[in-house]
C-alpha positions as semicolon CSV with decimal commas, in nm:
position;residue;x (nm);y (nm);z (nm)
1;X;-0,187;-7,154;-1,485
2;X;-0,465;-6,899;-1,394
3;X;-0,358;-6,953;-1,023
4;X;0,036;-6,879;-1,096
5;X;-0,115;-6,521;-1,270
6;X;-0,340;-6,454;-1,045
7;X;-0,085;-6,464;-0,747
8;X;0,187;-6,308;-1,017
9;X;-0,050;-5,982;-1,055
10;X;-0,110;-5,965;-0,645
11;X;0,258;-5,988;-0,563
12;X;0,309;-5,709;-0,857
13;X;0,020;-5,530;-0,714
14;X;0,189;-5,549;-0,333
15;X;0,518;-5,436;-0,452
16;X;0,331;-5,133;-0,680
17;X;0,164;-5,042;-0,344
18;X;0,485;-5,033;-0,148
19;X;0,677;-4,803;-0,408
20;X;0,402;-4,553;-0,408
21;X;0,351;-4,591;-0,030
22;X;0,711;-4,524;0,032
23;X;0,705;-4,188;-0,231
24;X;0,416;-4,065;-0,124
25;X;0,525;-4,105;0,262
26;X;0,609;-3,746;0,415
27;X;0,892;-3,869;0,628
28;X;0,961;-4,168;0,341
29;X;0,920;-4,450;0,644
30;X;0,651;-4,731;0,569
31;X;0,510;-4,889;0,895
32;X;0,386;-5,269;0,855
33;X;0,249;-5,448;1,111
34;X;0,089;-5,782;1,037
35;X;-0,228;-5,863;1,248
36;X;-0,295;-6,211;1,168
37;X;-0,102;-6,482;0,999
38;X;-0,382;-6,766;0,982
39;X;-0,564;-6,493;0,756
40;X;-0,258;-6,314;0,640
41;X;-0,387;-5,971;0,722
42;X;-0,132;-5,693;0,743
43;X;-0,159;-5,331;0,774
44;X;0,082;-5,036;0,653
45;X;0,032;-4,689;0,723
46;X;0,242;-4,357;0,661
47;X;0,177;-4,013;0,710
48;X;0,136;-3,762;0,452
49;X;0,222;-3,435;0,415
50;X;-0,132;-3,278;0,479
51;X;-0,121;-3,423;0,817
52;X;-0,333;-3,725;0,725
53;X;-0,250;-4,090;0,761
54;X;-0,261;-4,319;0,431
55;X;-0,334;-4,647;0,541
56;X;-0,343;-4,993;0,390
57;X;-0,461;-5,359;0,518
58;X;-0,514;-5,692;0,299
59;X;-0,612;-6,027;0,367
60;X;-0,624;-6,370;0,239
61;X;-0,983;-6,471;0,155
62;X;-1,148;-6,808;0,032
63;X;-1,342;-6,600;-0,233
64;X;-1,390;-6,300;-0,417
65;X;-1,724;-6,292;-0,235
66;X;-1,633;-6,229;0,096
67;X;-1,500;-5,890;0,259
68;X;-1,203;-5,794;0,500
69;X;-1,247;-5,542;0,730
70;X;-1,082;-5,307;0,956
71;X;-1,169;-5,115;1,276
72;X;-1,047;-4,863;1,491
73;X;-1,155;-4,876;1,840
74;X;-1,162;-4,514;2,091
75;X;-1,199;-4,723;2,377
76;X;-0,950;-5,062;2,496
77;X;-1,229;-5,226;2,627
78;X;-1,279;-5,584;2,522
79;X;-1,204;-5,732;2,160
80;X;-1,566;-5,707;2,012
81;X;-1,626;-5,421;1,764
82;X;-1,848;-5,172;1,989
83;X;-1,762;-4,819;1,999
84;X;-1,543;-4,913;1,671
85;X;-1,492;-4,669;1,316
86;X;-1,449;-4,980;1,021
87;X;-1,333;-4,991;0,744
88;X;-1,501;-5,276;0,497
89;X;-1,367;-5,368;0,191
90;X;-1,667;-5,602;0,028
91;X;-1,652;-5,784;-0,282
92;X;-1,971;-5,960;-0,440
93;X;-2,190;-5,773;-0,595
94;X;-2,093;-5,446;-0,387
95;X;-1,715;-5,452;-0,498
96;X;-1,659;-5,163;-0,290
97;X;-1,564;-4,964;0,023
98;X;-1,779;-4,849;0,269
99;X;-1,714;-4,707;0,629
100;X;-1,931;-4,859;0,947
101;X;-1,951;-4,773;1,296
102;X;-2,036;-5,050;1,584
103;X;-2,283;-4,958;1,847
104;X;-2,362;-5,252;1,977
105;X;-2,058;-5,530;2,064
106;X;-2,207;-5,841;1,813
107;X;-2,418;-5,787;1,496
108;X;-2,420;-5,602;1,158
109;X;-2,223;-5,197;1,248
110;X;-2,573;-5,011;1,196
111;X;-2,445;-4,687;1,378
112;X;-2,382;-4,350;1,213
113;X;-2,011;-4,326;1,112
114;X;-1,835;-4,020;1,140
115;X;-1,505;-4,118;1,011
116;X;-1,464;-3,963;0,675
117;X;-1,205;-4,089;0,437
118;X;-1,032;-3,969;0,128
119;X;-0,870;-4,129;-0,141
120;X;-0,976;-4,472;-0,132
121;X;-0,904;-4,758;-0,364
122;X;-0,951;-5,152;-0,354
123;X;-0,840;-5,426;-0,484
124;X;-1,026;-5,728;-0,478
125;X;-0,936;-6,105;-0,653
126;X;-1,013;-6,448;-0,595
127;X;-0,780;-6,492;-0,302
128;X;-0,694;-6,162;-0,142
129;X;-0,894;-5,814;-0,040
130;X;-0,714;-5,518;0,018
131;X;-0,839;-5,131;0,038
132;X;-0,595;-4,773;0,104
133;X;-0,750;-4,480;0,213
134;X;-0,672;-4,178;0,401
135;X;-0,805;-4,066;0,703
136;X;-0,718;-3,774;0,950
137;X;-0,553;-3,879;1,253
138;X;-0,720;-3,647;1,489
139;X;-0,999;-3,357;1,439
140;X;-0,781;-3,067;1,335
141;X;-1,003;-2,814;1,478
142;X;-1,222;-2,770;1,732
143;X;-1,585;-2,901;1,645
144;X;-1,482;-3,090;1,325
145;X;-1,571;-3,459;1,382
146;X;-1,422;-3,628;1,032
147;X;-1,158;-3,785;1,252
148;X;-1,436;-4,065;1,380
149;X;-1,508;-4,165;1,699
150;X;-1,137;-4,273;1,745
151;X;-0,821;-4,105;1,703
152;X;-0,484;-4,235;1,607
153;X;-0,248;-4,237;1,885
154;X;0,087;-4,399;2,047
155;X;-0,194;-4,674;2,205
156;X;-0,404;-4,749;1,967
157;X;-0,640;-5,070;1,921
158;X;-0,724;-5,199;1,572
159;X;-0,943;-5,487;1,542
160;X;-0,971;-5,675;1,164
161;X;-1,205;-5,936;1,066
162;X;-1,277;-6,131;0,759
163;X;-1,606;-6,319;0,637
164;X;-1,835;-6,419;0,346
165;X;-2,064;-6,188;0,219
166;X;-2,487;-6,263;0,285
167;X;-2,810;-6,109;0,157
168;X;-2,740;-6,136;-0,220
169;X;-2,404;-6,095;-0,182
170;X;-2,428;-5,733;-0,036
171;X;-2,424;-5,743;0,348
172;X;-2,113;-5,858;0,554
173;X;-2,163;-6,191;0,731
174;X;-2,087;-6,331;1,057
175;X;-1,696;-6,402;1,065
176;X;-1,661;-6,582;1,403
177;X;-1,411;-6,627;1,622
178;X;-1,139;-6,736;1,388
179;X;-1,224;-6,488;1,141
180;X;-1,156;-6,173;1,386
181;X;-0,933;-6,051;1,634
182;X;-0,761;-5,732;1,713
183;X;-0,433;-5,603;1,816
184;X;-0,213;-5,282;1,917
185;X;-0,053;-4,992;1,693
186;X;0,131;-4,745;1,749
187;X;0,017;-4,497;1,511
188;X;0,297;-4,253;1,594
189;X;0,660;-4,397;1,584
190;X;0,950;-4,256;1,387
């Protein structure tokens, strides 16, 4: 019985999302793109009327003590996470968000982020992570780095991954192959 509520209260909490997605939306179009289907992990993204984009992404996870994560990559080369802005959303004992950046292409994301987000919330149960936040697209002014180290364009590479949670349940763990990958968005379409 817990299971049939627990997956009652994430599909009411998806459809929740969607509504306010879609009125908060400046244009009132929703994109959704799913990344993965092994690990179910989708992404939706609008932009709102201050010029930001709000964006979404969930994932199916094994436990509430694991994380899902998302990354946005300035340049195409390879898969790995170098040169990447992320996005974690951690459960455990952290239960939060926190933004990364990847210097180096395997290993924890120790570099300084400069991707500053705004309005963030999570939601975190025993089979699915999900964070929204908002985030500017591009630096609107010369000198002003809040954008990160990539900006959202027509080409853009996003790379997810999802793992357990190490270190006393406060450091995200190595996710391996299957629990990673990355794909193309086009942050800009109608």
């Amino acid at each position: 019985r817990s299971t049939g509520m627990n997956r009652l209260a994430e599909m009411l909490f998806v459809v929740a999302l969607f509504i306010l997605l879609l009125e908060a939306s400046a244009d009132g179009i929703v994109h959704t793109q799913q990344l993965n289907a092994a690990h179910n992990f989708s992404l939706q993204w609008y932009k709102v009327p201050n010029g930001r984009y709000s964006i979404c992404f969930s994932a199916s996870v094994n436990t509430s003590n694991g994380y899902a994560a998302l990354g946005f990559k300035a340049l195409p080369e390879g898969p790995l996470m170098m040169n990447a802005d992320i996005i974690a959303v951690m459960g455990g004992l952290c239960n939060c968000l926190q933004v990364r950046y990847a210097v180096h292409p395997k290993g924890y994301p120790l570099g300084q982020p400069r991707l500053k987000i705004y309005n963030e919330h999570i939601n975190i149960t025993a089979s699915t992570i999900s964070g929204c936040f908002e985030r500017d697209a591009v630096p609107p002014r010369e000198g002003n780095i809040t954008a990160g180290h990539s900006v959202l364009n027509a080409n853009g590479t996003v790379m997810w991954a999802v793992g357990p949670l190490y270190y006393n349940h406060i450091a995200m763990g190595f996710h391996g192959v299957r629990g990673a990958g990355f794909g193309k968005v086009n942050w800009l379409k109608p």
